[in-house]
Structure formats: structure tokens, C-alpha cells
PDB file of C-alpha atoms in Angstrom:
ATOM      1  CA  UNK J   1      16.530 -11.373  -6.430  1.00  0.00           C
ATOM      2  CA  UNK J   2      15.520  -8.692  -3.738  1.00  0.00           C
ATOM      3  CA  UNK J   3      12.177  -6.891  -4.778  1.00  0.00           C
ATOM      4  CA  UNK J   4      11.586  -2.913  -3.675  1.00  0.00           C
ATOM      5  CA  UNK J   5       8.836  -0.811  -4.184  1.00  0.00           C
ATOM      6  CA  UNK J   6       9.626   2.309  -4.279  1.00  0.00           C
ATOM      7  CA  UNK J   7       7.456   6.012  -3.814  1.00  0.00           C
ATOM      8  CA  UNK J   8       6.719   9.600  -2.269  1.00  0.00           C
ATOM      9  CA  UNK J   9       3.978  10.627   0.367  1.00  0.00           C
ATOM     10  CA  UNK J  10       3.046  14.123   0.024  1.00  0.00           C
ATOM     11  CA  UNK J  11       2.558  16.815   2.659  1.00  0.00           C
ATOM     12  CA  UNK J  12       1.262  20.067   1.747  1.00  0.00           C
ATOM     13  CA  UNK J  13       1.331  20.436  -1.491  1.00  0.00           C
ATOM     14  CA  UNK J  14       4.516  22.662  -2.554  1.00  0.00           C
ATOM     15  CA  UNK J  15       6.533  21.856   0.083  1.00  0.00           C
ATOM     16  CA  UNK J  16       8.487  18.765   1.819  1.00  0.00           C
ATOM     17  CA  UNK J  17       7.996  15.334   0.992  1.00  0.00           C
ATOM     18  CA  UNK J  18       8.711  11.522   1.860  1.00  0.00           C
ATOM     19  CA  UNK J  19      10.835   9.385  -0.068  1.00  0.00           C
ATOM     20  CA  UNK J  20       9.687   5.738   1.208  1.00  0.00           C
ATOM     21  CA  UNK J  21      11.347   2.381  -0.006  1.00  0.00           C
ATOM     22  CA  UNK J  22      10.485  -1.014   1.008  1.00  0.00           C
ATOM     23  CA  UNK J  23      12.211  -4.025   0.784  1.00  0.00           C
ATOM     24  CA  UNK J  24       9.548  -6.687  -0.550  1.00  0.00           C
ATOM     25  CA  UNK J  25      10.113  -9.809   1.374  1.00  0.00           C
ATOM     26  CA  UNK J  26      10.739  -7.960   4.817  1.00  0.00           C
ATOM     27  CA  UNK J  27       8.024  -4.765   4.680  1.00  0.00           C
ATOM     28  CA  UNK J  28      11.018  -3.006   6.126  1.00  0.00           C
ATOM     29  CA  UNK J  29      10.484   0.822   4.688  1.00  0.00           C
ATOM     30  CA  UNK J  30      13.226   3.371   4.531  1.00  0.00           C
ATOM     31  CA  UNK J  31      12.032   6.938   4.970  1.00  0.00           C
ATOM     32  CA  UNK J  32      13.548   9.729   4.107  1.00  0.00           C
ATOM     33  CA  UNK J  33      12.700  13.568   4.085  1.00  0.00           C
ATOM     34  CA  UNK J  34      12.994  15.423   0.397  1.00  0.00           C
ATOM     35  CA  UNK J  35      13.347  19.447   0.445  1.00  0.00           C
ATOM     36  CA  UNK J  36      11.211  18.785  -3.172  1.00  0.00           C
ATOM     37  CA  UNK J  37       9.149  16.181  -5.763  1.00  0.00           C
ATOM     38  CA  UNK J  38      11.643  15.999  -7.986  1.00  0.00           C
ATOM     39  CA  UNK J  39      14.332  14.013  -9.591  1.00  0.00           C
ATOM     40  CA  UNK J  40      17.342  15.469  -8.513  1.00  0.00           C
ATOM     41  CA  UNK J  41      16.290  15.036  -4.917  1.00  0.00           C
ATOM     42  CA  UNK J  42      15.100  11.588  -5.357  1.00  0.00           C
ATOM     43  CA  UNK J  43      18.515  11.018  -6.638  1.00  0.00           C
ATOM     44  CA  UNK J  44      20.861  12.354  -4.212  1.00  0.00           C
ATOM     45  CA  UNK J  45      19.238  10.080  -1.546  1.00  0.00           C
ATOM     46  CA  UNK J  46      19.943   6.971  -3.851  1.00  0.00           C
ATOM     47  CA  UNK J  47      23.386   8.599  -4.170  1.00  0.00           C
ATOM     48  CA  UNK J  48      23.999   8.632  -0.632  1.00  0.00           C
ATOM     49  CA  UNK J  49      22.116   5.217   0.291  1.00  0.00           C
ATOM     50  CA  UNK J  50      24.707   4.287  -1.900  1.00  0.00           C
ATOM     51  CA  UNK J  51      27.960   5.865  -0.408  1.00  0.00           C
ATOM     52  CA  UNK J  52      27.041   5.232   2.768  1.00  0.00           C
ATOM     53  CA  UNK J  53      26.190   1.230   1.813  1.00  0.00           C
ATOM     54  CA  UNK J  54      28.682   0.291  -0.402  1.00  0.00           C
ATOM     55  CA  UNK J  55      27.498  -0.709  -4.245  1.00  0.00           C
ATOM     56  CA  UNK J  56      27.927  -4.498  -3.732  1.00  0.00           C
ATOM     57  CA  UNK J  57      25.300  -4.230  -0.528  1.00  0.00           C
ATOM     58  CA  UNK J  58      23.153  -1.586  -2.200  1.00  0.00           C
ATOM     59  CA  UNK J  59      22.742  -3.816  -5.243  1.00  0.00           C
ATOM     60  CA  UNK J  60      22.098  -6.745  -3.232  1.00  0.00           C
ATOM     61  CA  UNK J  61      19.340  -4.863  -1.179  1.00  0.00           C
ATOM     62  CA  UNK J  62      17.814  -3.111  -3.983  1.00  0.00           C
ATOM     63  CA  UNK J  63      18.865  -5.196  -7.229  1.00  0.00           C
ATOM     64  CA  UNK J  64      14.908  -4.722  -8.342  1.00  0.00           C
ATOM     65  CA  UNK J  65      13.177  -1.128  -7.784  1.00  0.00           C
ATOM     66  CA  UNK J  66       9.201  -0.823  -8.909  1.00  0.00           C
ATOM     67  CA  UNK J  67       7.867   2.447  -8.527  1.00  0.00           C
ATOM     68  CA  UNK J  68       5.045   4.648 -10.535  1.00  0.00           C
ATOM     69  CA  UNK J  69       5.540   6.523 -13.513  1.00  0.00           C
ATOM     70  CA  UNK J  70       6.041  10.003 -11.236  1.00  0.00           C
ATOM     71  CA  UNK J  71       8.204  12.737 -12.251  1.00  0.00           C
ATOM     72  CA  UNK J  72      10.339  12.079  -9.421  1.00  0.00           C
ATOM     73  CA  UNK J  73      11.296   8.708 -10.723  1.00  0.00           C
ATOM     74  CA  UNK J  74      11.932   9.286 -14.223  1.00  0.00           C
ATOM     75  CA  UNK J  75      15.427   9.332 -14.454  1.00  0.00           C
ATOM     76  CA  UNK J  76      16.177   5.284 -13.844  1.00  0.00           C
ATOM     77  CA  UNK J  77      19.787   5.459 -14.995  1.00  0.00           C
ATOM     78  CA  UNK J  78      20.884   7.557 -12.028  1.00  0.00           C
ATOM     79  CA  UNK J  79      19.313   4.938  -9.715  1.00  0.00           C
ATOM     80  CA  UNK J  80      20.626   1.937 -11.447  1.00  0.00           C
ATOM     81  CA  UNK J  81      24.116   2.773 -12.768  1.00  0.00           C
ATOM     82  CA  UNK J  82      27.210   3.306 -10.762  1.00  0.00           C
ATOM     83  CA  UNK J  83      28.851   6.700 -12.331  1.00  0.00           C
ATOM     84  CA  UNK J  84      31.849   5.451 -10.837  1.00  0.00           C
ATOM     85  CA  UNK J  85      32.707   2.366 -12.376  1.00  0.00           C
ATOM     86  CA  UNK J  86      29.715   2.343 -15.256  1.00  0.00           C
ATOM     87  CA  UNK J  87      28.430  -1.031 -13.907  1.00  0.00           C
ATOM     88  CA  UNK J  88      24.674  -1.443 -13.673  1.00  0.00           C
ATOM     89  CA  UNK J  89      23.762  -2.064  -9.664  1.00  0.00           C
ATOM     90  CA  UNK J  90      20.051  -2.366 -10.242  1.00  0.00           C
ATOM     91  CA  UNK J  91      16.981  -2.369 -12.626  1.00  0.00           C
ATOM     92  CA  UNK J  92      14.363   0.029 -12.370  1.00  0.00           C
ATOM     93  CA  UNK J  93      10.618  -1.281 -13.505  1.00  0.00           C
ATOM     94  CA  UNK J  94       7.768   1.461 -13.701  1.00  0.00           C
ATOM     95  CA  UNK J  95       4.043   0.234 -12.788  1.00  0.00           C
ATOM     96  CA  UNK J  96       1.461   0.494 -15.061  1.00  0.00           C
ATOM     97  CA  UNK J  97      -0.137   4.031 -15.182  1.00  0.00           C
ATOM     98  CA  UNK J  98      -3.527   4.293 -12.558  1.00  0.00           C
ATOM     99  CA  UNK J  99      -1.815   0.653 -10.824  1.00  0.00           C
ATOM    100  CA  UNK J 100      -0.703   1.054  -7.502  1.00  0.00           C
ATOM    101  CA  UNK J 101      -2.154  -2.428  -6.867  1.00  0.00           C
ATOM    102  CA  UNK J 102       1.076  -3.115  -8.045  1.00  0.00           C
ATOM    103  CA  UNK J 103       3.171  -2.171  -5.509  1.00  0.00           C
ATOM    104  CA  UNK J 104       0.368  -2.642  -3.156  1.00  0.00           C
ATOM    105  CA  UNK J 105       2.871  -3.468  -0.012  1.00  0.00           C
ATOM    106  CA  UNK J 106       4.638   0.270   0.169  1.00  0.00           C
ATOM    107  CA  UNK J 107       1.191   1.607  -0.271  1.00  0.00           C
ATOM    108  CA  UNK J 108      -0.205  -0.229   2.445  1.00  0.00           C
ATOM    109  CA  UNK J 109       3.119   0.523   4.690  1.00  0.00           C
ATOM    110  CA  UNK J 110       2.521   4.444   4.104  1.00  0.00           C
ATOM    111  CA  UNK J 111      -1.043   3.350   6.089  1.00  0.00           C
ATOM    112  CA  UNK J 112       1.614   3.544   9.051  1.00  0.00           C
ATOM    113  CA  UNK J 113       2.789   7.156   8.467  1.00  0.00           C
ATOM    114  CA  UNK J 114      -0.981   8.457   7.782  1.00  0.00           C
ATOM    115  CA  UNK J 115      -1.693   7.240  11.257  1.00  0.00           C
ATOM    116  CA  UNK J 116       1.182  10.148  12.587  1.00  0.00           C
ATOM    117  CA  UNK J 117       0.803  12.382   9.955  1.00  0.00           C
ATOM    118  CA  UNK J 118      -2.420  12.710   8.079  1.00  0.00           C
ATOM    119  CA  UNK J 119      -2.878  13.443   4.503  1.00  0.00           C
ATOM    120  CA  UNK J 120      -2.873  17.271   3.945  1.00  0.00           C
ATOM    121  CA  UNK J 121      -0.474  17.873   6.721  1.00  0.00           C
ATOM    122  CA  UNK J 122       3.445  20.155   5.974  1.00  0.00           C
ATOM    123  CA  UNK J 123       6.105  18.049   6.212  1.00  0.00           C
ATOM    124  CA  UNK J 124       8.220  21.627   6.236  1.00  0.00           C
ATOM    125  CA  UNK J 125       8.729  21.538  10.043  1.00  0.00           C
ATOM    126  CA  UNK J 126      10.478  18.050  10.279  1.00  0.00           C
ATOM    127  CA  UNK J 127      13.526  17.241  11.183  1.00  0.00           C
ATOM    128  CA  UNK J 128      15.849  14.435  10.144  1.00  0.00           C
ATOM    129  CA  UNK J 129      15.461  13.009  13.649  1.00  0.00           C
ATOM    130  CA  UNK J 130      11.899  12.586  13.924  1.00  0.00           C
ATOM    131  CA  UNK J 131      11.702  10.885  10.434  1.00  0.00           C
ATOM    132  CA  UNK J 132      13.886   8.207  11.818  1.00  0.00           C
ATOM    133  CA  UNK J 133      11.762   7.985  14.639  1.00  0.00           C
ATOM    134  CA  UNK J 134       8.704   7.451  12.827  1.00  0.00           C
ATOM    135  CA  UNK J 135      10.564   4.744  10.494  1.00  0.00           C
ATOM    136  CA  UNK J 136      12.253   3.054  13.501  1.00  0.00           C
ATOM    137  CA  UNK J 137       8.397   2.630  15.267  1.00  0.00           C
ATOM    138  CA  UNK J 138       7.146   1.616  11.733  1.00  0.00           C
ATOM    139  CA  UNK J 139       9.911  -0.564  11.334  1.00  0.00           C
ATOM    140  CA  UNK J 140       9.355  -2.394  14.828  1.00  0.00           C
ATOM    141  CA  UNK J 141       5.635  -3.151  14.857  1.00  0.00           C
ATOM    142  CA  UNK J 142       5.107  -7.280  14.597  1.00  0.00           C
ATOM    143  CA  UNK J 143       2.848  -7.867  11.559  1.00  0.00           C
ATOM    144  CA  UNK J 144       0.359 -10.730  11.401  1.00  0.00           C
ATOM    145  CA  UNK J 145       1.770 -11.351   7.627  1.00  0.00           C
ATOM    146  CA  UNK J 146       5.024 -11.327   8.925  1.00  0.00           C
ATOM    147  CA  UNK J 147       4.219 -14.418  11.521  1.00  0.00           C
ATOM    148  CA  UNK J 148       4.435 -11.830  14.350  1.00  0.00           C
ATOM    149  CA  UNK J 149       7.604 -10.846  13.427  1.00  0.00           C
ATOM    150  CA  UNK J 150       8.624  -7.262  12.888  1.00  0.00           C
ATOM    151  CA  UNK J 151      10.305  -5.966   9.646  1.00  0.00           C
ATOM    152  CA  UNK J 152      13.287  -4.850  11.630  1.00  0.00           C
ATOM    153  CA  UNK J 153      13.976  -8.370  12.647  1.00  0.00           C
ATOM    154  CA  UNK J 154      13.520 -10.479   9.517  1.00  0.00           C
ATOM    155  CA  UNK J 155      15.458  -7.656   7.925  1.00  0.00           C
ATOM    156  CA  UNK J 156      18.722  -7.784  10.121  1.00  0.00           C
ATOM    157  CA  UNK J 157      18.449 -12.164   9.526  1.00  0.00           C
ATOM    158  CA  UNK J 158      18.636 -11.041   5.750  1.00  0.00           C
ATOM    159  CA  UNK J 159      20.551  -7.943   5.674  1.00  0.00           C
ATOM    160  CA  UNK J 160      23.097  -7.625   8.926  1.00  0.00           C
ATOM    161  CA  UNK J 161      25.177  -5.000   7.281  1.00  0.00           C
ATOM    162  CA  UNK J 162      22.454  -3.133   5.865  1.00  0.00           C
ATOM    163  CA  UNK J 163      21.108  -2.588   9.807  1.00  0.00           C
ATOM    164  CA  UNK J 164      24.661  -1.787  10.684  1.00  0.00           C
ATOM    165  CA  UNK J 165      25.816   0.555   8.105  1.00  0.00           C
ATOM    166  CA  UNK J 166      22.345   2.786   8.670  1.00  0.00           C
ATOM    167  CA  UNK J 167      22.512   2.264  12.160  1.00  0.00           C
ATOM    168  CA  UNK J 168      19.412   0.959  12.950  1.00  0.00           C
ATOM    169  CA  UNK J 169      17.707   0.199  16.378  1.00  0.00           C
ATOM    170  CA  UNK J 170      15.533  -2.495  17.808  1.00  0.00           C
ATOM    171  CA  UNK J 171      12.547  -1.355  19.561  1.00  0.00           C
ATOM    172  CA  UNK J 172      10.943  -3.362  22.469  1.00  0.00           C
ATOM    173  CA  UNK J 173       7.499  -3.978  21.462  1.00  0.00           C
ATOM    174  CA  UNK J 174       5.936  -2.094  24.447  1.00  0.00           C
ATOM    175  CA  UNK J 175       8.453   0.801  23.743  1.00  0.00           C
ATOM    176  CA  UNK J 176       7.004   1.270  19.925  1.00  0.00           C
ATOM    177  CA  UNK J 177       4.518   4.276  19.426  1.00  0.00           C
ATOM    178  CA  UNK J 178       2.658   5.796  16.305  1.00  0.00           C
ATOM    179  CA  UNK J 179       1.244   8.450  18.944  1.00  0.00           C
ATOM    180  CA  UNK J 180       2.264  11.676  17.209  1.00  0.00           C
ATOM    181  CA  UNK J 181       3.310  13.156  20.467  1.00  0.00           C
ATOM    182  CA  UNK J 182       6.526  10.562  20.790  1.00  0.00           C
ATOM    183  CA  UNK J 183       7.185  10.364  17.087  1.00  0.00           C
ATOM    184  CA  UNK J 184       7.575  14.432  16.695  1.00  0.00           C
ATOM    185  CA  UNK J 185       8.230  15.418  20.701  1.00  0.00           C
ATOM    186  CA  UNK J 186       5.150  17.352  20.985  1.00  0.00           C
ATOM    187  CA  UNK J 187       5.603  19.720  18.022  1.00  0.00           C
ATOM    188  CA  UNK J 188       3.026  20.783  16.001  1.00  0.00           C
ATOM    189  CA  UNK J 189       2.501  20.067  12.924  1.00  0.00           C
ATOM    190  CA  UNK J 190       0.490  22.832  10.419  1.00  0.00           C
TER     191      UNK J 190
END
């Protein structure tokens, strides 16, 4: 069964925030931009990851989801059931409380955003574009754990359709960039 982690990286406090979730065995980490903390954004992204995916390939990709016991996350029936047909697509498991050892691999992965976007920084000014830019350069950087692969590779092996339906792109390895100045095209972040 396919393990995510699942959890938010905050900008200024109040405002925007990142909805990250990575797929265990790959380290390949979805990012997405959240007008708010809260549950009913949390859950309109899972609604549209899955639309856009399809509930057989969205329960295949995320069939187990860990995450902490945040406020965001505390609605697990929204994330695992499909209002549609009533079937359950997932199962939701909460860390213990003060353990983020436990999902140590998405915590380690938002190590890659802090190097655009330090801690402290809005999120406000983003745009959807330059999200996917920083999780397409995240997504294409060869890890050491990974035998030198990237988690963009090993996850369009596992998951073809997955990297078709969201449309993601390969990155040549001297075309990736955490330099804050490609990521966000020279805007300034506050």
C-alpha cells in the first residue's frame, strides 16, 4: 500500500499557506497554495486532486495519508470518503502529538522550500505558477537516498498517469534551480 505524509508550511502568520504531500516511497511532494489553515481549504484541494485524478488513481496514490493532529486535518472523512459513491478511497492516520519524527520524510522535503522561501516569509504574493515551479525544481533534484535518482523519475515508473493527469515536467538536471530569483521571476517576497 502507497504511504503519504501529509502537512502545511506556514508563511506569515495570518495569511497564505502550503499544503505539501509526499508520496513515501518516491519523496515526490505535491505543493499547493491555501488562501487559509483551515479545513475547508485543505479539503477542496483533496477534492480537486481528486476530480482531476480520478478516485481509482487517487486511491491508489494516496490509499494511506499520515499527517499531525493540526486543525487543518481534522476532518479525515472528507479526505477518505468519496461523497459520490460513499466508498472509502483512503485511510487517514494522525501522528502522535509533539512527533514529527514520524513523518520525518515531508519534514525533511519542506528543507527544500525553506531554501526559496525562509521561515517568516508571506506567502500572500504567490501565484499558482511559481508554486509549481518551486515543486517541479524540488521534484527534479537527484537524491543520494534515492540512488541518484530524482523523485520525478521513480514517480512516473510508479505512477504514469498520475504525471500525466497533473501535467508534470522533467527537468534537466543542469536546468533545476532553488535560486529564489528563477523560482519567483525576480519578485519580492515581504
Amino acid at each position: 500500500m502507497n504511504i503519504c505524509e501529509m502537512d502545511t508550511v506556514d508563511g506569515k502568520q495570518g495569511g497564505k499557506v502550503f499544503l505539501t504531500i509526499l508520496i513515501r516511497e518516491t519523496k515526490f511532494m505535491f505543493i499547493r497554495l491555501l488562501d487559509k489553515k483551515n479545513i475547508a481549504c485543505v479539503n477542496k484541494e483533496i477534492d480537486k486532486l481528486k476530480k482531476i485524478l480520478g478516485i481509482k488513481l487517487f486511491s491508489k496514490v494516496f490509499r494511506i495519508v499520515l499527517t499531525d493532529n493540526g486543525n487543518e486535518f481534522l476532518d479525515p472523512l472528507k479526505i477518505e470518503i468519496d461523497y459520490n459513491s460513499g466508498n472509502k478511497t483512503c485511510n487517514v492516520f494522525y501522528c502522535n502529538p509533539y512527533s514529527s519524527f514520524q513523518k520525518a520524510n515531508i519534514e525533511r522535503n519542506h528543507e527544500y522550500i525553506r531554501r526559496v522561501i525562509p521561515k517568516g516569509i508571506s506567502l500572500d504574493t504567490l501565484t499558482t505558477e511559481q508554486v509549481q515551479t518551486l515543486e517541479t525544481n524540488i521534484n527534479n533534484i537527484p537524491r543520494d537516498i534515492l540512488d541518484g535518482k530524482t523523485p520525478f523519475e521513480l514517480t512516473k515508473k510508479l505512477f504514469p498517469l498520475l504525471i500525466e493527469k497533473l501535467n508534470y515536467k522533467h527537468l534537466k538536471p543542469d536546468d533545476v534551480s532553488l535560486n529564489i530569483v528563477d523560482i519567483l521571476g525576480g519578485d519580492v517576497l515581504e
